[in-house]
Amino acid sequence: MKKVLTEVSKCLGCHSCENACAAVHSEAASFLGAVLAGEKPRSAVRVLAGTGGAKLPLRCQHCAVPACVDVCPTGAMQKDAVTGAVFCDAEQCVGCLLCVDACPFTAIVEDGGKPFKCDLCHDREGGPACAAACPTGALRFGEAEQGAVSAMEREILDILKGAK
Amino acid sequence: MNVDKCKKSIDGASLQMIDKACADCVGTVWDRFEAQQPQCGFGELGVCCRNCLSGPCRVNPFGEPSAGICGASADTIVARNLLRSVAGGAATHVDHAFEAVEMLEMAAEKSIPYDIKDEAKLRAVAGGLGLETEGKDKFELAKELAKALYSDFAPGKETMDFLKATAPAERVETWRKLGILPKDPDLEIRRIMHETTMGCDADPVNLLLNTAKMGLVDCYSGLKLGTDVQDIVFGTPMPVKTEANLGVLSKDKVNIVIHGHIPFLSEKIVEWARRLEDEAKAAGAAGIQLSGLCCTGNEVLMRQGVASAGNYLSQELAIVTGAVDLMVVDVQCIMPSLAQVAACYHTKLVTTHDIGKIPGAEHVDFRAEHADEDAARIVRMGIAAYKNRNAAKVEIPPQKAEMWGGFSVEAIVTALSKLDAENPLKPLVDNIVAGNVFGAAGIVGCNNPRFPQDSVIVPLAKELLKNNVLIVVTGCVAHALGKAGLMCPEGAEKYAGPGLLAVLRAVGEAAGLGGPLPPVLHMGSCVDNSRIGDLLGALAGYLGVSVSQLPVAASAPELNHEKALSIGTWAVDLGLFTHIGMAPFVLGSPVVTKVLTEDIEGLVGGKFYVEPDPVKAAEAMVAHIRKKREALGI
């Protein structure tokens, strides 16, 4: 399956991914349109400052074994068998937010009482907007490595733990 | 916010006020710094260009795109951006100095309430420019001098007369051969705005040579011009004892803090604070306590002995004490956030300059013609604000240290002449030759929230003193080392190596200071970096060598403002090994980085050296000084 791959050493912290994500998820569906309309669209990717100057574009990894799906009591949080995308069915979601706490990447946040996370831009031509906007290839839409937790995911978790 | 406290400052007074700001729910520079993390790497590398409307463009250091839409490479974009920054720095100093010349002219015409205080310096500067000084009173001569100085801003000369009259002849020749002598400052600044616009200069080497030229504009139509004219109008500083840190604020007095860079209004504020002491007492205060921040603070410290409240990163914290009744500002390094911080307390924030207005502050349209009325009005606003002070919100940190200022070149020469009246520089040079004084370092520049406040400056200075390196300082570095207790006689006993200490004792006792000379000499504000240049020029002249051969080094450990870049460029032009605590935004271009840190040494004798660690930086500076000593055979 394809997902957004992260190469941390290439991230320059320009925040282009954040802007692109927010823009495609805005009512206006464009960056300038959202700015002009005074919208405050949320981004499902956030660029964090890691230790030692690392810049980390943090987003849902659409895990092979997603903790958020495991913990969800209603089955709202699901993993698409075909695309591999982890998504939340808003109709089934009761807003318990257990998924927010369960995510090891802190990639799910609360928004208006419901979880808010990356939807892998499921209906977007050209794939996820964050990867398309990344000027250095730190985020790239490509074929994922097999295994429960990939080396890339481990690297991100290490930075999050401050181990790096 | 969660930035560790130790990442914010090494100054106990600052740390106490950072806690108070947090308790008072007042956001400060460190909160905003954290909110900006991580900062964009394209900007940090200097490879972002927004000079035309095809852009913004950025070059990918890891691959494509490797050029902007116009085809500009990373080298071109980085060099253009650097040149614009250095020109920005130079523009501040040239504008400041031009205002000083206007003041000189108006004072000479007696159309403003300012005197010409240092007639000897007036005659020396006028004589240096070839003006006939005999048989003219000071006002007549000052008028002629102002006219001569204005002429440097007009077209038609090979270079500025003031540069030729004041820079070391060997340097002028070096710069002439390189083709970097500036014509006139306004033309050069205009030209680089042209040069760096879309579709002009793409050659990084040509852009860098013009950057070197801009360093000369900065000094000889900015720093040096500003210092000399201000000395003529306000007097040349002589040693003066004062105190530094937030502890100088008074619980019982009206606290007026002077902040910015230009001393024209602040000199009058000092005068009127003294004259209106009784009005403050009538308002229930014990008097008026003045203190300064940044370089306006340094100007009135050097000439009037006004206490230092701190440096750049202390500006918000001064207000957070709850004890500042009025802060009056002019231009440069004034955080717009002061208005929000002041709004959390009773503090009145007053802007005074045409190009330094802040939403939320009260603006007083200061003009030299009615300087007395303006200054009196501002001091009275402070007295009125005192009545609104909320004692429950007042917490003044106890920290303050004895600090000496006023070490102009004239003051240093006067002190040395007590040892040798005929040849004042001889005792200093003899001790350098003997190795008692291993060398000298000029440490200058800013604070930058990338570094805990003063955390590079103070250990660097201590390390150099241990190695018997005499230190001269200006700008925010002066406040930092003053606060740390390095700028008083006791500082010599505590931190100077044995050879240096013996010399400081001898000079201090001969000059009647009642103790050793401070090991770190305060030479003034940022424009007063020219005093360091003058001292180096005099030493080189005495020894008959180039400035680039002297056993000296320069440093801007916590550089921040574009001014630090233009001053640093001039220091390199002068032939100095110039340490900076962080790389400016140039690392995206290997060519620019290499020229600045290596190749330029072969052209002018100086170069930049980047090192954030203070101890390693001190080692490198000492090693450089050792190399220069060996080359001189000492």
mmCIF file of N, CA, C and O in Angstrom, chain A residues 9-16 47-49 55 133 135-137, chain B residues 36-42 44-45 58-62 64-65:
data_model
loop_
_atom_site.group_PDB
_atom_site.id
_atom_site.type_symbol
_atom_site.label_atom_id
_atom_site.label_comp_id
_atom_site.label_asym_id
_atom_site.label_seq_id
_atom_site.Cartn_x
_atom_site.Cartn_y
_atom_site.Cartn_z
ATOM 1 N N SER A 9 15.507 13.770 8.023
ATOM 2 C CA SER A 9 16.726 14.566 7.791
ATOM 3 C C SER A 9 16.555 15.570 6.658
ATOM 4 O O SER A 9 17.332 16.507 6.527
ATOM 5 N N LYS A 10 15.521 15.394 5.839
ATOM 6 C CA LYS A 10 15.307 16.339 4.739
ATOM 7 C C LYS A 10 14.366 17.488 5.101
ATOM 8 O O LYS A 10 14.163 18.394 4.308
ATOM 9 N N CYS A 11 13.778 17.438 6.288
ATOM 10 C CA CYS A 11 12.808 18.487 6.639
ATOM 11 C C CYS A 11 13.540 19.762 7.043
ATOM 12 O O CYS A 11 14.405 19.755 7.913
ATOM 13 N N LEU A 12 13.192 20.889 6.381
ATOM 14 C CA LEU A 12 13.789 22.187 6.720
ATOM 15 C C LEU A 12 12.848 23.035 7.571
ATOM 16 O O LEU A 12 13.127 24.186 7.858
ATOM 17 N N GLY A 13 11.703 22.464 7.921
ATOM 18 C CA GLY A 13 10.797 23.196 8.813
ATOM 19 C C GLY A 13 10.120 24.384 8.165
ATOM 20 O O GLY A 13 9.872 25.394 8.827
ATOM 21 N N CYS A 14 9.811 24.304 6.877
ATOM 22 C CA CYS A 14 9.208 25.466 6.205
ATOM 23 C C CYS A 14 7.704 25.554 6.421
ATOM 24 O O CYS A 14 7.090 26.558 6.094
ATOM 25 N N HIS A 15 7.105 24.510 6.948
ATOM 26 C CA HIS A 15 5.669 24.482 7.260
ATOM 27 C C HIS A 15 4.779 24.455 6.021
ATOM 28 O O HIS A 15 3.575 24.680 6.116
ATOM 29 N N SER A 16 5.350 24.207 4.837
ATOM 30 C CA SER A 16 4.526 24.146 3.625
ATOM 31 C C SER A 16 3.482 23.045 3.732
ATOM 32 O O SER A 16 2.354 23.193 3.254
ATOM 33 N N VAL A 47 4.556 20.581 12.144
ATOM 34 C CA VAL A 47 6.015 20.487 12.141
ATOM 35 C C VAL A 47 6.513 20.843 13.527
ATOM 36 O O VAL A 47 6.270 21.944 14.018
ATOM 37 N N LEU A 48 7.173 19.904 14.153
ATOM 38 C CA LEU A 48 7.655 20.115 15.516
ATOM 39 C C LEU A 48 9.168 20.294 15.519
ATOM 40 O O LEU A 48 9.859 19.822 14.614
ATOM 41 N N ALA A 49 9.655 20.961 16.555
ATOM 42 C CA ALA A 49 11.098 21.072 16.743
ATOM 43 C C ALA A 49 11.536 19.926 17.633
ATOM 44 O O ALA A 49 11.103 19.819 18.773
ATOM 45 N N LYS A 55 13.902 18.757 12.757
ATOM 46 C CA LYS A 55 12.604 19.309 12.422
ATOM 47 C C LYS A 55 11.745 18.136 11.976
ATOM 48 O O LYS A 55 12.136 17.377 11.099
ATOM 49 N N ALA A 133 3.210 19.257 -1.507
ATOM 50 C CA ALA A 133 3.712 20.608 -1.216
ATOM 51 C C ALA A 133 5.147 20.603 -0.712
ATOM 52 O O ALA A 133 5.794 21.643 -0.657
ATOM 53 N N PRO A 135 8.843 20.795 -0.483
ATOM 54 C CA PRO A 135 9.839 21.172 -1.481
ATOM 55 C C PRO A 135 11.126 20.356 -1.430
ATOM 56 O O PRO A 135 11.940 20.452 -2.344
ATOM 57 N N THR A 136 11.331 19.567 -0.390
ATOM 58 C CA THR A 136 12.608 18.846 -0.293
ATOM 59 C C THR A 136 12.440 17.332 -0.385
ATOM 60 O O THR A 136 13.443 16.608 -0.413
ATOM 61 N N GLY A 137 11.205 16.848 -0.424
ATOM 62 C CA GLY A 137 11.000 15.392 -0.445
ATOM 63 C C GLY A 137 11.074 14.763 0.935
ATOM 64 O O GLY A 137 11.178 13.541 1.044
ATOM 65 N N GLN B 36 7.638 30.066 17.463
ATOM 66 C CA GLN B 36 8.175 30.102 16.095
ATOM 67 C C GLN B 36 8.933 28.827 15.730
ATOM 68 O O GLN B 36 9.352 28.672 14.587
ATOM 69 N N GLN B 37 9.134 27.929 16.705
ATOM 70 C CA GLN B 37 9.927 26.727 16.411
ATOM 71 C C GLN B 37 9.093 25.653 15.721
ATOM 72 O O GLN B 37 7.942 25.474 16.088
ATOM 73 N N PRO B 38 9.600 24.891 14.773
ATOM 74 C CA PRO B 38 10.916 25.122 14.178
ATOM 75 C C PRO B 38 10.841 26.242 13.147
ATOM 76 O O PRO B 38 9.822 26.418 12.507
ATOM 77 N N GLN B 39 11.935 26.982 13.004
ATOM 78 C CA GLN B 39 11.953 28.068 12.028
ATOM 79 C C GLN B 39 12.348 27.519 10.666
ATOM 80 O O GLN B 39 13.062 26.520 10.563
ATOM 81 N N CYS B 40 11.890 28.192 9.623
ATOM 82 C CA CYS B 40 12.037 27.651 8.278
ATOM 83 C C CYS B 40 13.503 27.541 7.862
ATOM 84 O O CYS B 40 14.242 28.512 7.862
ATOM 85 N N GLY B 41 13.877 26.324 7.491
ATOM 86 C CA GLY B 41 15.262 26.054 7.108
ATOM 87 C C GLY B 41 15.680 26.740 5.817
ATOM 88 O O GLY B 41 16.861 27.033 5.627
ATOM 89 N N PHE B 42 14.716 27.011 4.931
ATOM 90 C CA PHE B 42 15.090 27.729 3.702
ATOM 91 C C PHE B 42 15.572 29.136 4.058
ATOM 92 O O PHE B 42 16.572 29.617 3.530
ATOM 93 N N GLU B 44 16.749 30.002 7.004
ATOM 94 C CA GLU B 44 18.004 29.864 7.750
ATOM 95 C C GLU B 44 19.189 29.682 6.804
ATOM 96 O O GLU B 44 20.290 30.151 7.065
ATOM 97 N N LEU B 45 18.946 28.968 5.703
ATOM 98 C CA LEU B 45 20.033 28.733 4.743
ATOM 99 C C LEU B 45 20.238 29.919 3.812
ATOM 100 O O LEU B 45 21.238 29.994 3.091
ATOM 101 N N ARG B 58 12.488 29.121 -3.741
ATOM 102 C CA ARG B 58 13.492 28.610 -2.819
ATOM 103 C C ARG B 58 14.206 27.458 -3.498
ATOM 104 O O ARG B 58 13.623 26.721 -4.293
ATOM 105 N N VAL B 59 15.459 27.347 -3.159
ATOM 106 C CA VAL B 59 16.299 26.325 -3.770
ATOM 107 C C VAL B 59 16.409 25.172 -2.787
ATOM 108 O O VAL B 59 16.591 25.386 -1.584
ATOM 109 N N ASN B 60 16.271 23.967 -3.316
ATOM 110 C CA ASN B 60 16.301 22.780 -2.460
ATOM 111 C C ASN B 60 17.742 22.314 -2.252
ATOM 112 O O ASN B 60 18.405 21.908 -3.196
ATOM 113 N N PRO B 61 18.219 22.368 -1.026
ATOM 114 C CA PRO B 61 19.603 21.948 -0.810
ATOM 115 C C PRO B 61 19.817 20.452 -1.057
ATOM 116 O O PRO B 61 20.953 19.999 -1.164
ATOM 117 N N PHE B 62 18.718 19.694 -1.166
ATOM 118 C CA PHE B 62 18.853 18.251 -1.365
ATOM 119 C C PHE B 62 18.606 17.831 -2.813
ATOM 120 O O PHE B 62 18.520 16.644 -3.101
ATOM 121 N N GLU B 64 16.358 19.072 -6.592
ATOM 122 C CA GLU B 64 15.606 20.041 -7.382
ATOM 123 C C GLU B 64 14.502 20.664 -6.534
ATOM 124 O O GLU B 64 13.993 20.006 -5.638
ATOM 125 N N PRO B 65 14.110 21.918 -6.791
ATOM 126 C CA PRO B 65 14.686 22.832 -7.765
ATOM 127 C C PRO B 65 16.027 23.400 -7.296
ATOM 128 O O PRO B 65 16.189 23.719 -6.121
#
